[in-house]
Amino acid sequence: MAQPQQERAVRTRAALIKAAAEEFDLAGYAGTSTTKIIKRAGSTMGALYFHFGSKEGVARAVMAEQAADLPEQAGRSGLQRLVDLTLELAQELRSNVLLRAGVRLAVEQGAFGIQDDTAYQLWITRFKEELIAADALGELREGTDPAGFARVLVAAYSGTQLLSRISTGHEDLRERIVELWQYFLPAVATPEVIGKLDFGARGPETAQ
């Protein structure tokens, strides 16, 4: 009996996370109630409090798990994979409600009284991994610190996506990320590598 109960608990938690992400995405933290979450999930208040303890607990879970259903990336590690990742995130922010809600909550969290940088550290670590690989491949300019640039890139990306969300509902986010790279790449990457990077439809020349 224990196994079916555990499976139900996993399904219930996943349904609550999905419903919470959809509600937080629509109305933000302040505009979302636990009643709305359980109604959308088809669950109960008891289940929500069992799994998360509070509305704040659900919000923390959505922030922490924002990347849980992102697709795996293929291709060689390094700057190209990092560029691809930032552009794929731009697309996911338009279509992936869990990612979008997690990012929104991470930005809004001060308004509901918490300071949790877990989501930001997740992306700093992910970006740093590709920058370390890029450094090993000789793609970075001498003196570029992978950890330092990862922090700067996450901060810049966060601000860029926020402005894009407010201005166009993320419609222009891909263009804004290409623009971000246009200014960053000359400072951190060798000219030879910049010329080889593929930015898809926009073309690598936009980042030179």
Short mmCIF file of C-alpha atoms in Angstrom, two decimals:
data_model
loop_
_atom_site.label_atom_id
_atom_site.label_comp_id
_atom_site.label_asym_id
_atom_site.label_seq_id
_atom_site.Cartn_x
_atom_site.Cartn_y
_atom_site.Cartn_z
CA MET A 1 0.00 0.00 0.00
CA ALA A 2 2.87 2.37 0.68
CA GLN A 3 3.92 2.59 -2.96
CA PRO A 4 0.52 3.71 -4.35
CA GLN A 5 0.26 6.28 -1.54
CA GLN A 6 3.69 7.63 -2.38
CA GLU A 7 2.79 7.84 -6.06
CA ARG A 8 -0.41 9.73 -5.23
CA ALA A 9 1.55 12.11 -3.04
CA VAL A 10 4.01 12.78 -5.87
CA ARG A 11 1.15 13.41 -8.31
CA THR A 12 -0.62 15.69 -5.85
CA ARG A 13 2.51 17.73 -5.22
CA ALA A 14 3.18 18.05 -8.95
CA ALA A 15 -0.41 19.18 -9.58
CA LEU A 16 -0.13 21.80 -6.85
CA ILE A 17 3.17 23.10 -8.24
CA LYS A 18 1.69 23.35 -11.74
CA ALA A 19 -1.44 25.09 -10.51
CA ALA A 20 0.54 27.47 -8.32
CA ALA A 21 2.83 28.36 -11.22
CA GLU A 22 -0.18 29.15 -13.40
CA GLU A 23 -1.76 31.34 -10.72
CA PHE A 24 1.48 33.14 -9.80
CA ASP A 25 2.16 33.74 -13.49
CA LEU A 26 -1.26 35.33 -13.92
CA ALA A 27 -1.44 37.44 -10.79
CA GLY A 28 1.89 37.44 -8.99
CA TYR A 29 2.33 36.52 -5.35
CA ALA A 30 0.02 39.19 -3.90
CA GLY A 31 -2.81 38.40 -6.30
CA THR A 32 -2.72 34.64 -5.73
CA SER A 33 -4.52 32.85 -2.90
CA THR A 34 -4.15 29.30 -1.68
CA THR A 35 -7.85 28.86 -2.46
CA LYS A 36 -7.21 29.64 -6.12
CA ILE A 37 -4.28 27.24 -6.21
CA ILE A 38 -6.15 24.26 -4.77
CA LYS A 39 -9.18 24.95 -6.96
CA ARG A 40 -7.03 24.95 -10.10
CA ALA A 41 -5.19 21.82 -8.93
CA GLY A 42 -8.36 19.99 -7.96
CA SER A 43 -6.79 19.40 -4.57
CA THR A 44 -7.41 20.30 -0.93
CA MET A 45 -6.08 22.83 1.53
CA GLY A 46 -4.86 19.96 3.68
CA ALA A 47 -2.73 18.62 0.81
CA LEU A 48 -1.25 22.04 0.12
CA TYR A 49 -0.28 22.56 3.74
CA PHE A 50 1.02 19.00 4.03
CA HIS A 51 3.39 19.43 1.07
CA PHE A 52 4.37 23.09 1.43
CA GLY A 53 3.26 24.43 4.82
CA SER A 54 2.05 27.77 3.48
CA LYS A 55 1.55 29.94 0.42
CA GLU A 56 5.14 31.14 0.88
CA GLY A 57 6.27 27.51 0.86
CA VAL A 58 4.54 26.93 -2.48
CA ALA A 59 6.18 30.07 -3.89
CA ARG A 60 9.60 28.91 -2.74
CA ALA A 61 9.02 25.54 -4.41
CA VAL A 62 8.01 27.17 -7.71
CA MET A 63 11.15 29.34 -7.62
CA ALA A 64 13.40 26.40 -6.77
CA GLU A 65 11.90 24.09 -9.41
CA GLN A 66 11.56 26.63 -12.23
CA ALA A 67 14.02 24.73 -14.45
CA ALA A 68 12.64 21.26 -13.69
CA ASP A 69 11.03 20.64 -17.07
CA LEU A 70 13.45 22.45 -19.36
CA PRO A 71 14.73 20.34 -22.28
CA GLU A 72 18.23 18.90 -22.18
CA GLN A 73 20.82 20.71 -24.28
CA ALA A 74 22.88 18.98 -26.91
CA GLY A 75 26.10 20.06 -28.57
CA ARG A 76 29.61 20.86 -27.44
CA SER A 77 30.18 22.67 -24.16
CA GLY A 78 31.50 26.21 -24.11
CA LEU A 79 30.40 29.60 -25.37
CA GLN A 80 28.15 28.28 -28.13
CA ARG A 81 26.20 26.16 -25.66
CA LEU A 82 25.94 29.13 -23.29
CA VAL A 83 24.65 31.36 -26.09
CA ASP A 84 22.19 28.63 -27.10
CA LEU A 85 21.03 28.27 -23.50
CA THR A 86 20.33 31.98 -23.11
CA LEU A 87 18.36 32.04 -26.37
CA GLU A 88 16.45 28.88 -25.49
CA LEU A 89 15.54 30.40 -22.12
CA ALA A 90 14.16 33.40 -23.99
CA GLN A 91 11.88 31.05 -25.92
CA GLU A 92 10.94 29.06 -22.82
CA LEU A 93 9.95 32.23 -20.97
CA ARG A 94 7.27 32.71 -23.61
CA SER A 95 5.90 29.17 -23.41
CA ASN A 96 6.93 27.53 -20.11
CA VAL A 97 4.68 28.65 -17.28
CA LEU A 98 6.77 27.05 -14.50
CA LEU A 99 9.91 28.87 -15.61
CA ARG A 100 8.04 32.13 -16.14
CA ALA A 101 6.34 31.97 -12.73
CA GLY A 102 9.56 31.01 -10.97
CA VAL A 103 11.38 33.94 -12.54
CA ARG A 104 8.55 36.32 -11.71
CA LEU A 105 8.50 35.24 -8.07
CA ALA A 106 12.29 35.55 -7.81
CA VAL A 107 11.97 39.15 -8.95
CA GLU A 108 8.95 39.94 -6.75
CA GLN A 109 10.06 38.10 -3.62
CA GLY A 110 11.01 41.21 -1.66
CA ALA A 111 7.37 42.29 -1.79
CA PHE A 112 6.33 39.19 0.16
CA GLY A 113 9.08 39.33 2.71
CA ILE A 114 11.68 36.76 1.70
CA GLN A 115 15.23 36.93 0.39
CA ASP A 116 16.03 33.69 -1.38
CA ASP A 117 18.72 33.66 -4.06
CA THR A 118 18.41 29.91 -4.79
CA ALA A 119 16.97 30.47 -8.27
CA TYR A 120 19.67 32.98 -9.15
CA GLN A 121 22.41 30.70 -7.83
CA LEU A 122 21.03 27.88 -9.97
CA TRP A 123 21.59 29.91 -13.13
CA ILE A 124 24.92 31.33 -11.97
CA THR A 125 26.16 27.77 -11.48
CA ARG A 126 24.79 26.65 -14.86
CA PHE A 127 26.33 29.58 -16.72
CA LYS A 128 29.63 29.19 -14.85
CA GLU A 129 29.89 25.55 -15.94
CA GLU A 130 29.77 26.56 -19.59
CA LEU A 131 32.19 29.44 -19.03
CA ILE A 132 34.68 27.11 -17.34
CA ALA A 133 34.39 24.80 -20.35
CA ALA A 134 34.83 27.77 -22.68
CA ASP A 135 37.95 28.84 -20.79
CA ALA A 136 39.40 25.33 -21.10
CA LEU A 137 38.77 25.50 -24.87
CA GLY A 138 40.63 28.81 -25.13
CA GLU A 139 37.46 30.73 -26.04
CA LEU A 140 37.73 33.40 -23.34
CA ARG A 141 39.99 36.41 -23.22
CA GLU A 142 42.85 36.19 -20.77
CA GLY A 143 41.80 37.38 -17.35
CA THR A 144 38.10 36.58 -17.76
CA ASP A 145 36.78 35.07 -14.54
CA PRO A 146 34.06 32.47 -15.28
CA ALA A 147 32.44 32.85 -11.85
CA GLY A 148 32.47 36.63 -11.99
CA PHE A 149 31.08 36.84 -15.51
CA ALA A 150 28.41 34.23 -14.66
CA ARG A 151 27.14 36.51 -11.89
CA VAL A 152 27.16 39.55 -14.17
CA LEU A 153 25.41 37.64 -16.96
CA VAL A 154 22.65 36.37 -14.67
CA ALA A 155 22.09 39.86 -13.28
CA ALA A 156 21.99 41.39 -16.77
CA TYR A 157 19.75 38.63 -18.11
CA SER A 158 17.34 39.06 -15.20
CA GLY A 159 17.01 42.78 -15.83
CA THR A 160 16.68 42.28 -19.58
CA GLN A 161 13.90 39.72 -19.27
CA LEU A 162 12.06 41.91 -16.75
CA LEU A 163 12.11 44.91 -19.07
CA SER A 164 11.06 42.71 -21.98
CA ARG A 165 8.19 41.24 -19.95
CA ILE A 166 6.92 44.68 -18.96
CA SER A 167 7.39 46.18 -22.42
CA THR A 168 6.28 43.42 -24.78
CA GLY A 169 5.28 40.36 -22.77
CA HIS A 170 8.63 38.77 -23.72
CA GLU A 171 7.86 39.13 -27.44
CA ASP A 172 11.19 40.90 -28.07
CA LEU A 173 13.26 38.96 -25.52
CA ARG A 174 15.30 37.03 -28.07
CA GLU A 175 16.35 40.24 -29.79
CA ARG A 176 17.24 41.83 -26.47
CA ILE A 177 19.40 38.81 -25.48
CA VAL A 178 21.25 38.96 -28.81
CA GLU A 179 21.81 42.66 -28.10
CA LEU A 180 23.13 41.80 -24.64
CA TRP A 181 25.68 39.42 -26.16
CA GLN A 182 26.63 42.06 -28.73
CA TYR A 183 28.00 44.20 -25.91
CA PHE A 184 29.36 41.44 -23.66
CA LEU A 185 31.21 39.24 -26.12
CA PRO A 186 33.99 41.67 -27.12
CA ALA A 187 34.87 41.99 -23.44
CA VAL A 188 35.07 38.27 -22.62
CA ALA A 189 35.60 36.24 -25.82
CA THR A 190 38.41 36.05 -28.36
CA PRO A 191 37.66 37.63 -31.76
CA GLU A 192 38.13 34.27 -33.49
CA VAL A 193 35.43 32.66 -31.37
CA ILE A 194 32.99 35.55 -31.73
CA GLY A 195 33.10 35.15 -35.49
CA LYS A 196 32.15 31.47 -35.24
CA LEU A 197 29.22 31.77 -32.84
CA ASP A 198 25.82 30.96 -34.27
CA PHE A 199 22.87 33.14 -33.22
CA GLY A 200 20.36 31.39 -35.44
CA ALA A 201 18.11 33.58 -37.55
CA ARG A 202 19.84 36.73 -36.37
CA GLY A 203 23.23 35.47 -37.50
CA PRO A 204 26.55 35.64 -35.64
CA GLU A 205 27.36 39.03 -37.13
CA THR A 206 24.93 40.67 -34.73
CA ALA A 207 27.19 39.73 -31.84
CA GLN A 208 30.42 41.10 -33.25
#
